[in-house]
Amino acid sequence: MRQITLAKAVNEAIAEEMRRDPSVFVIGEDVAEAGTPFKVLSGLVEEFGTGRVVDTPISEPGFMGLAVGAAMTGTRPVVDLMFGDFLFLVMDQLCNQAAKAHYMSGGKISVPLVLRTNLGATRRSAAQHSQSLHALVAHVPGLKVALPSSAYEAKGLMKTAIRDDNPVVIFEDKLMYQDKAEVPEEEYLIPFGVANVLREGGDVTLIGTSSMVQVCLAAADLLAADGISAEVIDPRTLVPLDEATLIASARKTGRAIVVDEGHQSYGVTAELAARIAEKAFYHLDAPVLRMGAMDVPVPFSPALEDLTVPTPAAVAEAAARICRGELVHAA
Amino acid sequence: MPHEVIMPALGMAQDTGLLVAWHKAPGDPVAAGDVLFEVETDKATMEVEAQGDGFLTDVRAAEGDDVPVGQVIALISRTATPAAPETPAETPPGTPAETPPGEAPPQDTAPQEAAPKQTAGPAPGDRQVIMPALGMAQDTGLIVAWHKAPGDPVAAGDILFEVETDKATMEVPAEAGGYIAAIHAGAGDEVPVGEVIALLSAGKPEAPPPAARRDAARNPARESQAAPGPEPRAGTGAAPGPEPRAGARAASAPAGAAGRILASPKARRLARDRGLDLARLVEAGVPQPFHAADIETLAGLPVSGPVSGPPYRGETRSETRADGTAWAAAGSATDGAVGGAVGRAVAGRHLTAEADPGALAVYLDWAAGAGLTDPGAILAGFAAASLPASLPAGHAASAQGHATSAQDHATSAQDHATVAVEIHGRRRCYRVPGGRRLGAVAPAETGAAPDLLLRDLRGSRVRAVALGPEAVPVLTIAERDGRLEITLECAGDRLSAGDAIALIADFSGRLDEPLRHLM
Amino acid sequence: MADPTPTRNAEDYLRMYRQMVRIRAFEDQANQLYLSAKMPGLTHMYSGEEAVAVGICEALEVTDRITSTHRGHGHCVAKGAEFQAMFCELLGKQEGYCRGKGGSMHIADQSNGNLGANAIVGGSMGIATGAAFTARMLGRDDVAVCFFGDGATAQGLMYEVMNMAALWSLPVIYACENNGYSEYTRTEEIAAGQILDRARAFGIEAHRVDGQDVLAVNALAASLVQRARRGEGPFFIELMTYRYHGHHVGDINRDYYRARDEETLWKTERDPILLFRDWLTREGVATEDELEAVQDEVSRDAEAAVRYALEAAYPDPSEVDMHVYTDIPHALA
């Protein structure tokens, strides 16, 4: 099977959906000729024209609001938010308007838009261009949230997102655009709410999101060398969440670690860990651990930045300790 | 017609308005737009205009009154004299609509009670009956039954109601005499400790007080917290399903001298499922906290011989069952409540004996004449005196929540026993001091857990019982063919065979020849 | 009164009159519901501004879209909504336009092109601009009108979307209802410079009109709507008007920011319904009696609708987690 980059996979997904449905359009900063600074959208404007690949001024609230109105009235915008950090700029239109319109109208108005943005640190972009803020939007009822962990996931989830009639926020890891994976030529969609078990194991469950899936897989390799068998699961979507798969795995292994690049406190790791602790309680042989990014703004210096995110070694170390029955915290 | 004149809504934070001045008198003609009265708000005095034409009648509020928003204070009628009461044009505002977010609720916010409250508060001289404190970790009590109804006379010491604690059903007596003036919570209600649940008045209440909920079947509020709707009384919103408190408390019962055992949830569950006792891992020196892997170690430990020492209440000793496996672990979530079902499959002991009913009856008559009017106390005294010396007559864990130590246990051993006596379904707990003075038998302190339960089924049609072991030994007295049939049932690890035999023999002997007890 | 557009006839005028009267009647009833403590939450009265909503909406087709504000009952009625479903929505009843889930501040009537009232000041400007974008992209000649108040000109979003609308010549009309007050503060104290200049800064053609003159409003709106359909948009209108009530129904003691006699002046000499009534009778379009009859009929309709709504059922509790997503019937199941 062919291998393509994550950037190419996203590009293909959007192009295919735009061909399929003339109401789909892309809007954002530098999406047309520039194809975005990450070059993910290169070639689209040539095929679909500036009427459907729309460059905007630097007006995040403005074009987010415009997309909401467009989605309410018959088109399907794919809004490009250049950095996930700019989520803070669009929160009113995204969370007060888009997320709630269907509910507040009693089901009469729907907002079928996709907000496409990114997350991920270690790019030396400093605190305001390195945040992973998916927890903020997962917390708002009415939004769906997808986190592709590879080129294969990216294409399948993007196509599903565009066809979904709800507002969907999809976060790509900006460090992964050049990472390749096997992606079929034939069309496929990945449904929301279905987790992916990438590796089966019996001693500990490692749940990872986005690029942390790769981190968990690498950790699993390290653990295997020590005779510890780790199960690795990618939830793929936070909302809707395939909770059943996570719980079943935790019940099987009795140990779970959730790895996510959002800040460790008050984030995705907390939510998934809480659900496991609640619903797999009587099967747990170790405390459920959270491993997120450090609760500090992302530092600029490479010597510091790389300390702030979970690594395969750190995950493997934590997993080995709980498998040995060591006290992670005082009893 | 007629239009209602209401105290208007005055602003976000205001739920009453002070009527400062009337501009019209009853009977005055009124045109739409005329100023009727002035209201003082928190900012200024506001004029309220008439909404229609007519005559001002049925004025119900005076200058200086503080009127709740929405309340009707007058009518604008077709004629000046209010004739037969006309039906208002629209339904009068009853309870104001839901308060908007951020506003203070417009009316009194007393929570909805199961039983209707008296409209006024307690009158001077009334005594409040509160849900008593039940122990350090218990903040609500479930009322199981009321023994009095509104209007009933009450003497000091009379039992008012029974409340269920996590160990037993406790009877709450009146602290003074009087009459039940009102009952605010009924059987089945879970009431926070300290909350007023009834009023006793010194004199007989004049108006028939509102009826309280009688001993209804326990309501489902206890079982399920999951349904949305009326406010749950207890604060435990989160977890649906059976009360977690009993289990949690039992689980925290001290493991003898070793203190709390640390183990993962999985390890505990595996131990419980397999009937293994984690305490043995402690004895074997396995370091805590225990994990699932340690259960295999536990299963492999050598089985110990028959127990010789006293078991601790709430605990099991490592004693073999018939098939050679050890008993279930201490403090599992399913056992612990006295009188509750046994959560483990334990072979029980069932012994019967006979006695002469006549002797007991004669004795009880004589005792009543001598001032010992409570047959339950007498039976409790007999039962306690029959307890084998090896059974700790004290309490392994004293009344709920008090800090316990092995020392507490040692000093209280042998000085008294707590016996629960159940007659006609009513249970009373007695504290029986060591020695034989029946006059010294007193009601047990609140929350004291019994060492022994005695069921007196004389006078009922029950002839024989085989009820299975309960958490404490149970002596049952029934009448059969003109004889008293005495039954002792207990868990096999609770009393040794010898002790069980001694207990029932001794007790039956006392019933047969009560006077012997005094010697 | 301005000269009317020649294409109007008596039927159109009477409909305009009726719509204004309907708005006034609705607001009076809504106000009473609040004062008699029967309405949950708060609402914001449009009384006094009727000519703005009616003048503009009478220039629109049902397929044109509007977005509204927190003061949205007038726009809702003017765009074709029915009393009963509106009152039901204000009371949170199941038969409301939004099944009771939106309330006064989010009332929307999708079938008549009302994309909804909005509790965020200026929050709907992006939406109106987006609706215009869709019309452009799908090749329709629909127009979108964005209603907002003078207070919303303080929101940054307005400038972002006007900028894009101007860049792309979108068929949107920004209608600023300048009633002189931004909540409890006079407009002069919150808006520097001229409101019209803000639009002109983006090269957007901007007009000011007397918001109490329904015919003037309608004439201007009709002309701009026609031009917008032809691709000459966007446009900006500043309508000078006045709200009789406070910012919201609970804002009763407002002497501290607004003088009584100012209110009285507008109510007696600048009332849009009275002014139009004068014109209609003077021009012989209708008699006093006929107009009075319209008034009475509308009052009765409003009363009946309120009675109905008060008796109507609340949504079933099982609806609480419905409509969170389009494809998940119960979000919490």
XYZ file of C-alpha atoms in Angstrom, chain A residues 251-254 281-286 325 327 331, chain B residues 262 264-267 269 272 288-293:
26
model
C -10.577 -4.272 33.189
C -8.454 -6.722 31.300
C -5.064 -5.396 32.302
C -5.940 -3.827 35.658
C -12.697 0.252 39.756
C -12.916 -3.297 41.011
C -10.453 -4.477 38.392
C -7.726 -1.974 39.065
C -4.519 -3.275 40.510
C -2.740 0.079 40.311
C 3.479 -2.884 42.216
C 3.987 2.867 45.115
C -0.014 4.782 50.315
C -3.767 -1.572 52.091
C -5.764 -2.629 45.438
C -9.424 -2.864 44.560
C -8.676 -5.869 42.423
C -6.852 -7.653 45.190
C -12.240 -8.324 45.159
C -13.437 -11.735 48.752
C 1.644 -3.898 51.708
C -0.018 -2.694 49.612
C -1.302 -6.004 48.311
C -1.917 -6.522 44.650
C -3.634 -9.203 42.644
C -0.445 -11.223 42.443
